[in-house]
């Protein structure tokens, strides 16, 4: 069994490895403490205190950095979860809607949810049929929908509420990229990209968040991209939609939690 993730040797893998070893406060803080005034004589009578003192600046720096990272992670979790814990989560009864779940990130997310609990109802909204097979006994529903068509979105949302129930988790994952500069992209390419990547998430939040807010229970996840921060020239429309999705996320984060402390947005 390989220790590498399916993506291979990446920066994320290195960062995760560092966080569990040299930047783990459970390791670095005891090492830093041990470097102060600790004398460990060996069987030959030599003293280990000098090497420990020499390493003190490094161990203290690692301890401070790991403690800062841990505190940052803790505060981020508190902020993202509105400084509260929702005890009502029951994955036997949750309904998770994933757009673009036929392949890629959405498909892997759906499979992981079913691997953890096959009773979780996973609803896939995509124009492309499923490219993966749900595990036996898993509760999966697939709805074909052109997410660039607002009338189809409205109809599919109503159908989901009628046939499955009110979603408790919405993952805005679907996205298309035609690959063109501002001047080279056709009218049709620009319109379908913006409608699919930005307008569709906006409408889905509009459709499903009121019931989440009413029950004070739910989670909205918006999948953006690094292109929102570092937009390549040939994906101008795609980058613009992902930047817009971040704005939608920030607005939702500021509006929804005020009256619904347990409704999470990430």
PDB file of C-alpha atoms in Angstrom:
ATOM      1  CA  UNK A   1       0.000   0.000   0.000  1.00  0.00           C
ATOM      2  CA  UNK A   2       1.420   3.355  -1.022  1.00  0.00           C
ATOM      3  CA  UNK A   3       1.467   6.287   1.377  1.00  0.00           C
ATOM      4  CA  UNK A   4       1.045   8.780  -1.453  1.00  0.00           C
ATOM      5  CA  UNK A   5      -2.455  10.083  -2.256  1.00  0.00           C
ATOM      6  CA  UNK A   6      -4.014   9.328  -5.616  1.00  0.00           C
ATOM      7  CA  UNK A   7      -2.832  12.732  -6.905  1.00  0.00           C
ATOM      8  CA  UNK A   8       0.798  11.713  -6.301  1.00  0.00           C
ATOM      9  CA  UNK A   9       3.608  13.725  -4.726  1.00  0.00           C
ATOM     10  CA  UNK A  10       2.169  17.230  -4.427  1.00  0.00           C
ATOM     11  CA  UNK A  11       2.655  20.364  -2.337  1.00  0.00           C
ATOM     12  CA  UNK A  12      -0.459  19.425  -0.348  1.00  0.00           C
ATOM     13  CA  UNK A  13       1.102  16.064   0.518  1.00  0.00           C
ATOM     14  CA  UNK A  14       4.328  17.743   1.703  1.00  0.00           C
ATOM     15  CA  UNK A  15       2.374  20.290   3.761  1.00  0.00           C
ATOM     16  CA  UNK A  16       0.267  17.580   5.387  1.00  0.00           C
ATOM     17  CA  UNK A  17       3.384  15.555   6.186  1.00  0.00           C
ATOM     18  CA  UNK A  18       5.023  18.609   7.755  1.00  0.00           C
ATOM     19  CA  UNK A  19       1.914  19.397   9.829  1.00  0.00           C
ATOM     20  CA  UNK A  20       1.939  15.884  11.297  1.00  0.00           C
ATOM     21  CA  UNK A  21       5.686  15.879  12.076  1.00  0.00           C
ATOM     22  CA  UNK A  22       7.926  18.955  12.346  1.00  0.00           C
ATOM     23  CA  UNK A  23       4.957  21.333  12.698  1.00  0.00           C
ATOM     24  CA  UNK A  24       2.966  19.195  15.104  1.00  0.00           C
ATOM     25  CA  UNK A  25       2.686  21.071  18.445  1.00  0.00           C
ATOM     26  CA  UNK A  26       2.438  17.765  20.321  1.00  0.00           C
ATOM     27  CA  UNK A  27       5.974  17.059  19.120  1.00  0.00           C
ATOM     28  CA  UNK A  28       7.612  20.472  18.839  1.00  0.00           C
ATOM     29  CA  UNK A  29       6.512  21.953  22.174  1.00  0.00           C
ATOM     30  CA  UNK A  30       7.891  19.068  24.319  1.00  0.00           C
ATOM     31  CA  UNK A  31      11.141  19.267  22.327  1.00  0.00           C
ATOM     32  CA  UNK A  32      11.374  23.001  22.951  1.00  0.00           C
ATOM     33  CA  UNK A  33      10.719  22.550  26.673  1.00  0.00           C
ATOM     34  CA  UNK A  34      13.314  19.786  26.906  1.00  0.00           C
ATOM     35  CA  UNK A  35      15.982  22.101  25.486  1.00  0.00           C
ATOM     36  CA  UNK A  36      15.832  24.303  28.604  1.00  0.00           C
ATOM     37  CA  UNK A  37      18.120  23.183  31.387  1.00  0.00           C
ATOM     38  CA  UNK A  38      17.901  19.481  30.597  1.00  0.00           C
ATOM     39  CA  UNK A  39      21.074  17.526  31.218  1.00  0.00           C
ATOM     40  CA  UNK A  40      21.160  13.959  29.979  1.00  0.00           C
ATOM     41  CA  UNK A  41      24.417  12.174  30.846  1.00  0.00           C
ATOM     42  CA  UNK A  42      25.322   9.218  28.679  1.00  0.00           C
ATOM     43  CA  UNK A  43      26.998   5.982  29.720  1.00  0.00           C
ATOM     44  CA  UNK A  44      30.370   7.474  28.749  1.00  0.00           C
ATOM     45  CA  UNK A  45      29.851  10.455  31.025  1.00  0.00           C
ATOM     46  CA  UNK A  46      29.270  12.988  28.256  1.00  0.00           C
ATOM     47  CA  UNK A  47      26.626  15.676  28.647  1.00  0.00           C
ATOM     48  CA  UNK A  48      23.847  16.115  26.069  1.00  0.00           C
ATOM     49  CA  UNK A  49      22.840  19.545  27.356  1.00  0.00           C
ATOM     50  CA  UNK A  50      25.138  21.453  24.999  1.00  0.00           C
ATOM     51  CA  UNK A  51      23.668  19.952  21.791  1.00  0.00           C
ATOM     52  CA  UNK A  52      20.199  20.581  23.159  1.00  0.00           C
ATOM     53  CA  UNK A  53      21.071  24.191  23.929  1.00  0.00           C
ATOM     54  CA  UNK A  54      22.476  24.618  20.423  1.00  0.00           C
ATOM     55  CA  UNK A  55      19.223  23.339  18.937  1.00  0.00           C
ATOM     56  CA  UNK A  56      17.085  25.511  21.219  1.00  0.00           C
ATOM     57  CA  UNK A  57      16.484  28.374  18.731  1.00  0.00           C
ATOM     58  CA  UNK A  58      15.280  25.911  16.115  1.00  0.00           C
ATOM     59  CA  UNK A  59      13.049  23.886  18.422  1.00  0.00           C
ATOM     60  CA  UNK A  60      11.541  27.043  19.919  1.00  0.00           C
ATOM     61  CA  UNK A  61      10.892  28.479  16.456  1.00  0.00           C
ATOM     62  CA  UNK A  62       9.198  25.278  15.316  1.00  0.00           C
ATOM     63  CA  UNK A  63       7.158  25.152  18.522  1.00  0.00           C
ATOM     64  CA  UNK A  64       6.007  28.755  18.098  1.00  0.00           C
ATOM     65  CA  UNK A  65       5.145  28.237  14.428  1.00  0.00           C
ATOM     66  CA  UNK A  66       3.270  24.982  15.059  1.00  0.00           C
ATOM     67  CA  UNK A  67       1.324  26.570  17.930  1.00  0.00           C
ATOM     68  CA  UNK A  68       0.446  29.544  15.707  1.00  0.00           C
ATOM     69  CA  UNK A  69      -0.751  27.239  12.910  1.00  0.00           C
ATOM     70  CA  UNK A  70      -2.817  25.209  15.365  1.00  0.00           C
ATOM     71  CA  UNK A  71      -4.406  28.376  16.773  1.00  0.00           C
ATOM     72  CA  UNK A  72      -5.123  29.627  13.241  1.00  0.00           C
ATOM     73  CA  UNK A  73      -6.775  26.323  12.304  1.00  0.00           C
ATOM     74  CA  UNK A  74      -8.866  26.421  15.476  1.00  0.00           C
ATOM     75  CA  UNK A  75     -10.041  29.986  14.859  1.00  0.00           C
ATOM     76  CA  UNK A  76     -10.808  29.206  11.206  1.00  0.00           C
ATOM     77  CA  UNK A  77     -12.919  26.210  12.228  1.00  0.00           C
ATOM     78  CA  UNK A  78     -14.762  28.326  14.769  1.00  0.00           C
ATOM     79  CA  UNK A  79     -15.399  31.060  12.202  1.00  0.00           C
ATOM     80  CA  UNK A  80     -16.520  28.646   9.478  1.00  0.00           C
ATOM     81  CA  UNK A  81     -18.860  26.878  11.900  1.00  0.00           C
ATOM     82  CA  UNK A  82     -20.266  30.114  13.385  1.00  0.00           C
ATOM     83  CA  UNK A  83     -18.616  29.242  16.718  1.00  0.00           C
ATOM     84  CA  UNK A  84     -21.211  26.554  17.301  1.00  0.00           C
ATOM     85  CA  UNK A  85     -21.748  22.841  16.859  1.00  0.00           C
ATOM     86  CA  UNK A  86     -24.908  21.522  15.259  1.00  0.00           C
ATOM     87  CA  UNK A  87     -25.935  18.337  17.116  1.00  0.00           C
ATOM     88  CA  UNK A  88     -28.714  17.654  14.616  1.00  0.00           C
ATOM     89  CA  UNK A  89     -26.445  16.149  11.950  1.00  0.00           C
ATOM     90  CA  UNK A  90     -27.610  12.612  11.217  1.00  0.00           C
ATOM     91  CA  UNK A  91     -25.982  11.168   8.121  1.00  0.00           C
ATOM     92  CA  UNK A  92     -28.630   8.468   7.899  1.00  0.00           C
ATOM     93  CA  UNK A  93     -31.118  11.187   6.958  1.00  0.00           C
ATOM     94  CA  UNK A  94     -29.064  13.962   5.340  1.00  0.00           C
ATOM     95  CA  UNK A  95     -29.721  14.888   1.707  1.00  0.00           C
ATOM     96  CA  UNK A  96     -26.637  16.071  -0.181  1.00  0.00           C
ATOM     97  CA  UNK A  97     -27.010  17.764  -3.569  1.00  0.00           C
ATOM     98  CA  UNK A  98     -23.845  17.814  -5.692  1.00  0.00           C
ATOM     99  CA  UNK A  99     -23.755  19.615  -9.019  1.00  0.00           C
ATOM    100  CA  UNK A 100     -21.324  18.220 -11.561  1.00  0.00           C
ATOM    101  CA  UNK A 101     -21.133  14.942  -9.649  1.00  0.00           C
ATOM    102  CA  UNK A 102     -20.897  12.680 -12.671  1.00  0.00           C
ATOM    103  CA  UNK A 103     -17.106  12.864 -12.687  1.00  0.00           C
ATOM    104  CA  UNK A 104     -14.114  14.596 -11.138  1.00  0.00           C
ATOM    105  CA  UNK A 105     -14.266  16.195  -7.693  1.00  0.00           C
ATOM    106  CA  UNK A 106     -18.033  15.816  -7.417  1.00  0.00           C
ATOM    107  CA  UNK A 107     -17.895  12.089  -8.171  1.00  0.00           C
ATOM    108  CA  UNK A 108     -15.136  11.478  -5.616  1.00  0.00           C
ATOM    109  CA  UNK A 109     -17.074  13.438  -2.992  1.00  0.00           C
ATOM    110  CA  UNK A 110     -20.223  11.390  -3.628  1.00  0.00           C
ATOM    111  CA  UNK A 111     -18.276   8.139  -3.388  1.00  0.00           C
ATOM    112  CA  UNK A 112     -16.633   9.184  -0.135  1.00  0.00           C
ATOM    113  CA  UNK A 113     -19.996  10.118   1.367  1.00  0.00           C
ATOM    114  CA  UNK A 114     -21.387   6.706   0.460  1.00  0.00           C
ATOM    115  CA  UNK A 115     -18.270   4.948   1.720  1.00  0.00           C
ATOM    116  CA  UNK A 116     -18.806   6.622   5.083  1.00  0.00           C
ATOM    117  CA  UNK A 117     -22.557   6.049   5.206  1.00  0.00           C
ATOM    118  CA  UNK A 118     -24.511   4.385   2.362  1.00  0.00           C
ATOM    119  CA  UNK A 119     -27.780   5.659   3.862  1.00  0.00           C
ATOM    120  CA  UNK A 120     -26.896   9.269   3.095  1.00  0.00           C
ATOM    121  CA  UNK A 121     -29.036  10.443   0.196  1.00  0.00           C
ATOM    122  CA  UNK A 122     -26.740  11.820  -2.510  1.00  0.00           C
ATOM    123  CA  UNK A 123     -28.390  13.721  -5.356  1.00  0.00           C
ATOM    124  CA  UNK A 124     -26.334  14.349  -8.486  1.00  0.00           C
ATOM    125  CA  UNK A 125     -27.298  17.193 -10.825  1.00  0.00           C
ATOM    126  CA  UNK A 126     -25.375  17.061 -14.080  1.00  0.00           C
ATOM    127  CA  UNK A 127     -25.879  17.167 -17.819  1.00  0.00           C
ATOM    128  CA  UNK A 128     -23.491  14.237 -18.347  1.00  0.00           C
ATOM    129  CA  UNK A 129     -24.614  10.760 -17.157  1.00  0.00           C
ATOM    130  CA  UNK A 130     -22.787   9.164 -14.230  1.00  0.00           C
ATOM    131  CA  UNK A 131     -19.337   7.847 -15.117  1.00  0.00           C
ATOM    132  CA  UNK A 132     -19.152   5.812 -11.902  1.00  0.00           C
ATOM    133  CA  UNK A 133     -21.261   3.101 -10.326  1.00  0.00           C
ATOM    134  CA  UNK A 134     -22.669   3.682  -6.818  1.00  0.00           C
ATOM    135  CA  UNK A 135     -21.891   0.988  -4.266  1.00  0.00           C
ATOM    136  CA  UNK A 136     -24.587  -1.581  -3.629  1.00  0.00           C
ATOM    137  CA  UNK A 137     -27.281  -0.308  -1.291  1.00  0.00           C
ATOM    138  CA  UNK A 138     -26.243   3.332  -1.633  1.00  0.00           C
ATOM    139  CA  UNK A 139     -28.998   5.903  -1.976  1.00  0.00           C
ATOM    140  CA  UNK A 140     -28.083   7.817  -5.130  1.00  0.00           C
ATOM    141  CA  UNK A 141     -30.362   9.883  -7.344  1.00  0.00           C
ATOM    142  CA  UNK A 142     -29.258  11.338 -10.661  1.00  0.00           C
ATOM    143  CA  UNK A 143     -31.054  14.220 -12.363  1.00  0.00           C
ATOM    144  CA  UNK A 144     -30.021  15.374 -15.799  1.00  0.00           C
ATOM    145  CA  UNK A 145     -30.084  19.134 -16.077  1.00  0.00           C
ATOM    146  CA  UNK A 146     -28.556  21.826 -18.230  1.00  0.00           C
ATOM    147  CA  UNK A 147     -27.313  24.170 -15.515  1.00  0.00           C
ATOM    148  CA  UNK A 148     -27.078  27.022 -18.002  1.00  0.00           C
ATOM    149  CA  UNK A 149     -30.888  26.951 -18.306  1.00  0.00           C
ATOM    150  CA  UNK A 150     -32.613  28.643 -15.345  1.00  0.00           C
ATOM    151  CA  UNK A 151     -35.996  27.121 -16.193  1.00  0.00           C
ATOM    152  CA  UNK A 152     -34.514  23.618 -15.973  1.00  0.00           C
ATOM    153  CA  UNK A 153     -32.902  24.489 -12.639  1.00  0.00           C
ATOM    154  CA  UNK A 154     -36.220  25.607 -11.206  1.00  0.00           C
ATOM    155  CA  UNK A 155     -37.955  22.422 -12.418  1.00  0.00           C
ATOM    156  CA  UNK A 156     -35.207  20.108 -11.120  1.00  0.00           C
ATOM    157  CA  UNK A 157     -35.183  21.753  -7.685  1.00  0.00           C
ATOM    158  CA  UNK A 158     -38.923  21.270  -7.350  1.00  0.00           C
ATOM    159  CA  UNK A 159     -38.590  17.661  -8.500  1.00  0.00           C
ATOM    160  CA  UNK A 160     -35.866  16.983  -5.917  1.00  0.00           C
ATOM    161  CA  UNK A 161     -37.960  18.446  -3.108  1.00  0.00           C
ATOM    162  CA  UNK A 162     -40.922  16.295  -4.177  1.00  0.00           C
ATOM    163  CA  UNK A 163     -39.127  13.004  -4.820  1.00  0.00           C
ATOM    164  CA  UNK A 164     -36.245  13.095  -2.323  1.00  0.00           C
ATOM    165  CA  UNK A 165     -36.885  15.876   0.175  1.00  0.00           C
ATOM    166  CA  UNK A 166     -35.414  19.211   1.163  1.00  0.00           C
ATOM    167  CA  UNK A 167     -31.602  19.120   0.789  1.00  0.00           C
ATOM    168  CA  UNK A 168     -29.521  19.739   3.883  1.00  0.00           C
ATOM    169  CA  UNK A 169     -26.209  20.076   2.019  1.00  0.00           C
ATOM    170  CA  UNK A 170     -25.614  21.873  -1.274  1.00  0.00           C
ATOM    171  CA  UNK A 171     -22.267  21.494  -3.048  1.00  0.00           C
ATOM    172  CA  UNK A 172     -21.899  23.941  -5.938  1.00  0.00           C
ATOM    173  CA  UNK A 173     -19.220  22.006  -7.765  1.00  0.00           C
ATOM    174  CA  UNK A 174     -20.210  22.080 -11.456  1.00  0.00           C
ATOM    175  CA  UNK A 175     -18.074  24.164 -13.751  1.00  0.00           C
ATOM    176  CA  UNK A 176     -17.142  24.341 -17.414  1.00  0.00           C
ATOM    177  CA  UNK A 177     -14.153  25.947 -19.098  1.00  0.00           C
ATOM    178  CA  UNK A 178     -14.013  26.627 -22.838  1.00  0.00           C
ATOM    179  CA  UNK A 179     -10.511  28.129 -22.813  1.00  0.00           C
ATOM    180  CA  UNK A 180     -10.496  31.461 -24.614  1.00  0.00           C
ATOM    181  CA  UNK A 181      -9.336  35.016 -24.080  1.00  0.00           C
ATOM    182  CA  UNK A 182     -11.784  37.881 -23.680  1.00  0.00           C
ATOM    183  CA  UNK A 183     -11.490  38.765 -27.365  1.00  0.00           C
ATOM    184  CA  UNK A 184     -11.468  35.218 -28.754  1.00  0.00           C
ATOM    185  CA  UNK A 185     -14.392  33.721 -26.845  1.00  0.00           C
ATOM    186  CA  UNK A 186     -17.710  33.530 -28.651  1.00  0.00           C
ATOM    187  CA  UNK A 187     -20.886  35.034 -27.234  1.00  0.00           C
ATOM    188  CA  UNK A 188     -22.301  31.552 -26.701  1.00  0.00           C
ATOM    189  CA  UNK A 189     -19.198  30.290 -24.871  1.00  0.00           C
ATOM    190  CA  UNK A 190     -19.132  33.278 -22.522  1.00  0.00           C
ATOM    191  CA  UNK A 191     -22.842  33.053 -21.752  1.00  0.00           C
ATOM    192  CA  UNK A 192     -22.914  29.298 -21.091  1.00  0.00           C
ATOM    193  CA  UNK A 193     -19.815  29.521 -18.871  1.00  0.00           C
ATOM    194  CA  UNK A 194     -21.210  32.344 -16.746  1.00  0.00           C
ATOM    195  CA  UNK A 195     -24.647  30.749 -16.517  1.00  0.00           C
ATOM    196  CA  UNK A 196     -23.266  27.344 -15.501  1.00  0.00           C
ATOM    197  CA  UNK A 197     -20.475  28.450 -13.183  1.00  0.00           C
ATOM    198  CA  UNK A 198     -22.032  31.466 -11.467  1.00  0.00           C
ATOM    199  CA  UNK A 199     -25.732  31.967 -12.137  1.00  0.00           C
ATOM    200  CA  UNK A 200     -26.587  28.314 -11.440  1.00  0.00           C
ATOM    201  CA  UNK A 201     -24.947  28.317  -7.958  1.00  0.00           C
ATOM    202  CA  UNK A 202     -26.698  31.606  -7.189  1.00  0.00           C
ATOM    203  CA  UNK A 203     -30.090  30.150  -8.130  1.00  0.00           C
ATOM    204  CA  UNK A 204     -29.472  26.883  -6.264  1.00  0.00           C
ATOM    205  CA  UNK A 205     -28.609  28.780  -3.080  1.00  0.00           C
ATOM    206  CA  UNK A 206     -31.778  30.795  -3.620  1.00  0.00           C
ATOM    207  CA  UNK A 207     -33.803  27.575  -4.024  1.00  0.00           C
ATOM    208  CA  UNK A 208     -32.454  25.493  -1.140  1.00  0.00           C
ATOM    209  CA  UNK A 209     -31.160  27.895   1.533  1.00  0.00           C
ATOM    210  CA  UNK A 210     -34.594  29.142   2.747  1.00  0.00           C
ATOM    211  CA  UNK A 211     -35.542  25.697   4.066  1.00  0.00           C
ATOM    212  CA  UNK A 212     -32.069  25.258   5.607  1.00  0.00           C
ATOM    213  CA  UNK A 213     -32.498  28.615   7.339  1.00  0.00           C
ATOM    214  CA  UNK A 214     -36.007  27.728   8.493  1.00  0.00           C
ATOM    215  CA  UNK A 215     -34.739  24.538  10.140  1.00  0.00           C
ATOM    216  CA  UNK A 216     -31.461  26.147  11.268  1.00  0.00           C
ATOM    217  CA  UNK A 217     -29.647  23.170   9.802  1.00  0.00           C
ATOM    218  CA  UNK A 218     -27.596  22.874   6.638  1.00  0.00           C
ATOM    219  CA  UNK A 219     -24.328  23.428   4.837  1.00  0.00           C
ATOM    220  CA  UNK A 220     -23.586  25.233   1.558  1.00  0.00           C
ATOM    221  CA  UNK A 221     -20.248  24.439  -0.101  1.00  0.00           C
ATOM    222  CA  UNK A 222     -18.961  26.503  -3.027  1.00  0.00           C
ATOM    223  CA  UNK A 223     -16.064  25.071  -5.057  1.00  0.00           C
ATOM    224  CA  UNK A 224     -13.922  27.878  -6.453  1.00  0.00           C
ATOM    225  CA  UNK A 225     -10.501  27.792  -8.130  1.00  0.00           C
ATOM    226  CA  UNK A 226      -7.021  29.286  -7.941  1.00  0.00           C
ATOM    227  CA  UNK A 227      -7.866  30.989 -11.238  1.00  0.00           C
ATOM    228  CA  UNK A 228     -10.055  33.352  -9.209  1.00  0.00           C
ATOM    229  CA  UNK A 229      -6.852  34.726  -7.655  1.00  0.00           C
ATOM    230  CA  UNK A 230      -4.371  34.089 -10.504  1.00  0.00           C
ATOM    231  CA  UNK A 231      -6.499  34.239 -13.668  1.00  0.00           C
ATOM    232  CA  UNK A 232      -4.816  32.773 -16.768  1.00  0.00           C
ATOM    233  CA  UNK A 233      -5.335  34.794 -19.938  1.00  0.00           C
ATOM    234  CA  UNK A 234      -7.032  31.995 -21.859  1.00  0.00           C
ATOM    235  CA  UNK A 235      -9.703  31.215 -19.266  1.00  0.00           C
ATOM    236  CA  UNK A 236     -10.941  34.751 -18.675  1.00  0.00           C
ATOM    237  CA  UNK A 237     -14.632  33.885 -18.433  1.00  0.00           C
ATOM    238  CA  UNK A 238     -13.982  30.869 -16.191  1.00  0.00           C
ATOM    239  CA  UNK A 239     -11.747  32.891 -13.854  1.00  0.00           C
ATOM    240  CA  UNK A 240     -14.353  35.648 -13.640  1.00  0.00           C
ATOM    241  CA  UNK A 241     -17.062  33.168 -12.642  1.00  0.00           C
ATOM    242  CA  UNK A 242     -14.883  31.615  -9.934  1.00  0.00           C
ATOM    243  CA  UNK A 243     -14.117  35.062  -8.536  1.00  0.00           C
ATOM    244  CA  UNK A 244     -17.843  35.743  -8.571  1.00  0.00           C
ATOM    245  CA  UNK A 245     -18.455  32.488  -6.715  1.00  0.00           C
ATOM    246  CA  UNK A 246     -16.123  33.664  -3.961  1.00  0.00           C
ATOM    247  CA  UNK A 247     -18.146  36.880  -3.743  1.00  0.00           C
ATOM    248  CA  UNK A 248     -21.355  34.823  -3.495  1.00  0.00           C
ATOM    249  CA  UNK A 249     -19.750  32.782  -0.724  1.00  0.00           C
ATOM    250  CA  UNK A 250     -18.674  35.904   1.187  1.00  0.00           C
ATOM    251  CA  UNK A 251     -22.134  37.446   0.897  1.00  0.00           C
ATOM    252  CA  UNK A 252     -23.777  34.209   2.090  1.00  0.00           C
ATOM    253  CA  UNK A 253     -21.317  34.044   4.967  1.00  0.00           C
ATOM    254  CA  UNK A 254     -22.308  37.530   6.112  1.00  0.00           C
ATOM    255  CA  UNK A 255     -26.073  37.225   5.681  1.00  0.00           C
ATOM    256  CA  UNK A 256     -27.143  33.669   6.512  1.00  0.00           C
ATOM    257  CA  UNK A 257     -25.405  33.056   9.884  1.00  0.00           C
ATOM    258  CA  UNK A 258     -26.973  36.065  11.618  1.00  0.00           C
ATOM    259  CA  UNK A 259     -30.371  34.443  11.989  1.00  0.00           C
ATOM    260  CA  UNK A 260     -29.317  30.811  11.501  1.00  0.00           C
ATOM    261  CA  UNK A 261     -26.255  30.107  13.602  1.00  0.00           C
ATOM    262  CA  UNK A 262     -26.103  26.430  12.633  1.00  0.00           C
ATOM    263  CA  UNK A 263     -26.275  27.009   8.870  1.00  0.00           C
ATOM    264  CA  UNK A 264     -22.709  26.702   7.622  1.00  0.00           C
ATOM    265  CA  UNK A 265     -21.158  28.128   4.463  1.00  0.00           C
ATOM    266  CA  UNK A 266     -17.764  27.089   3.142  1.00  0.00           C
TER     267      UNK A 266
END
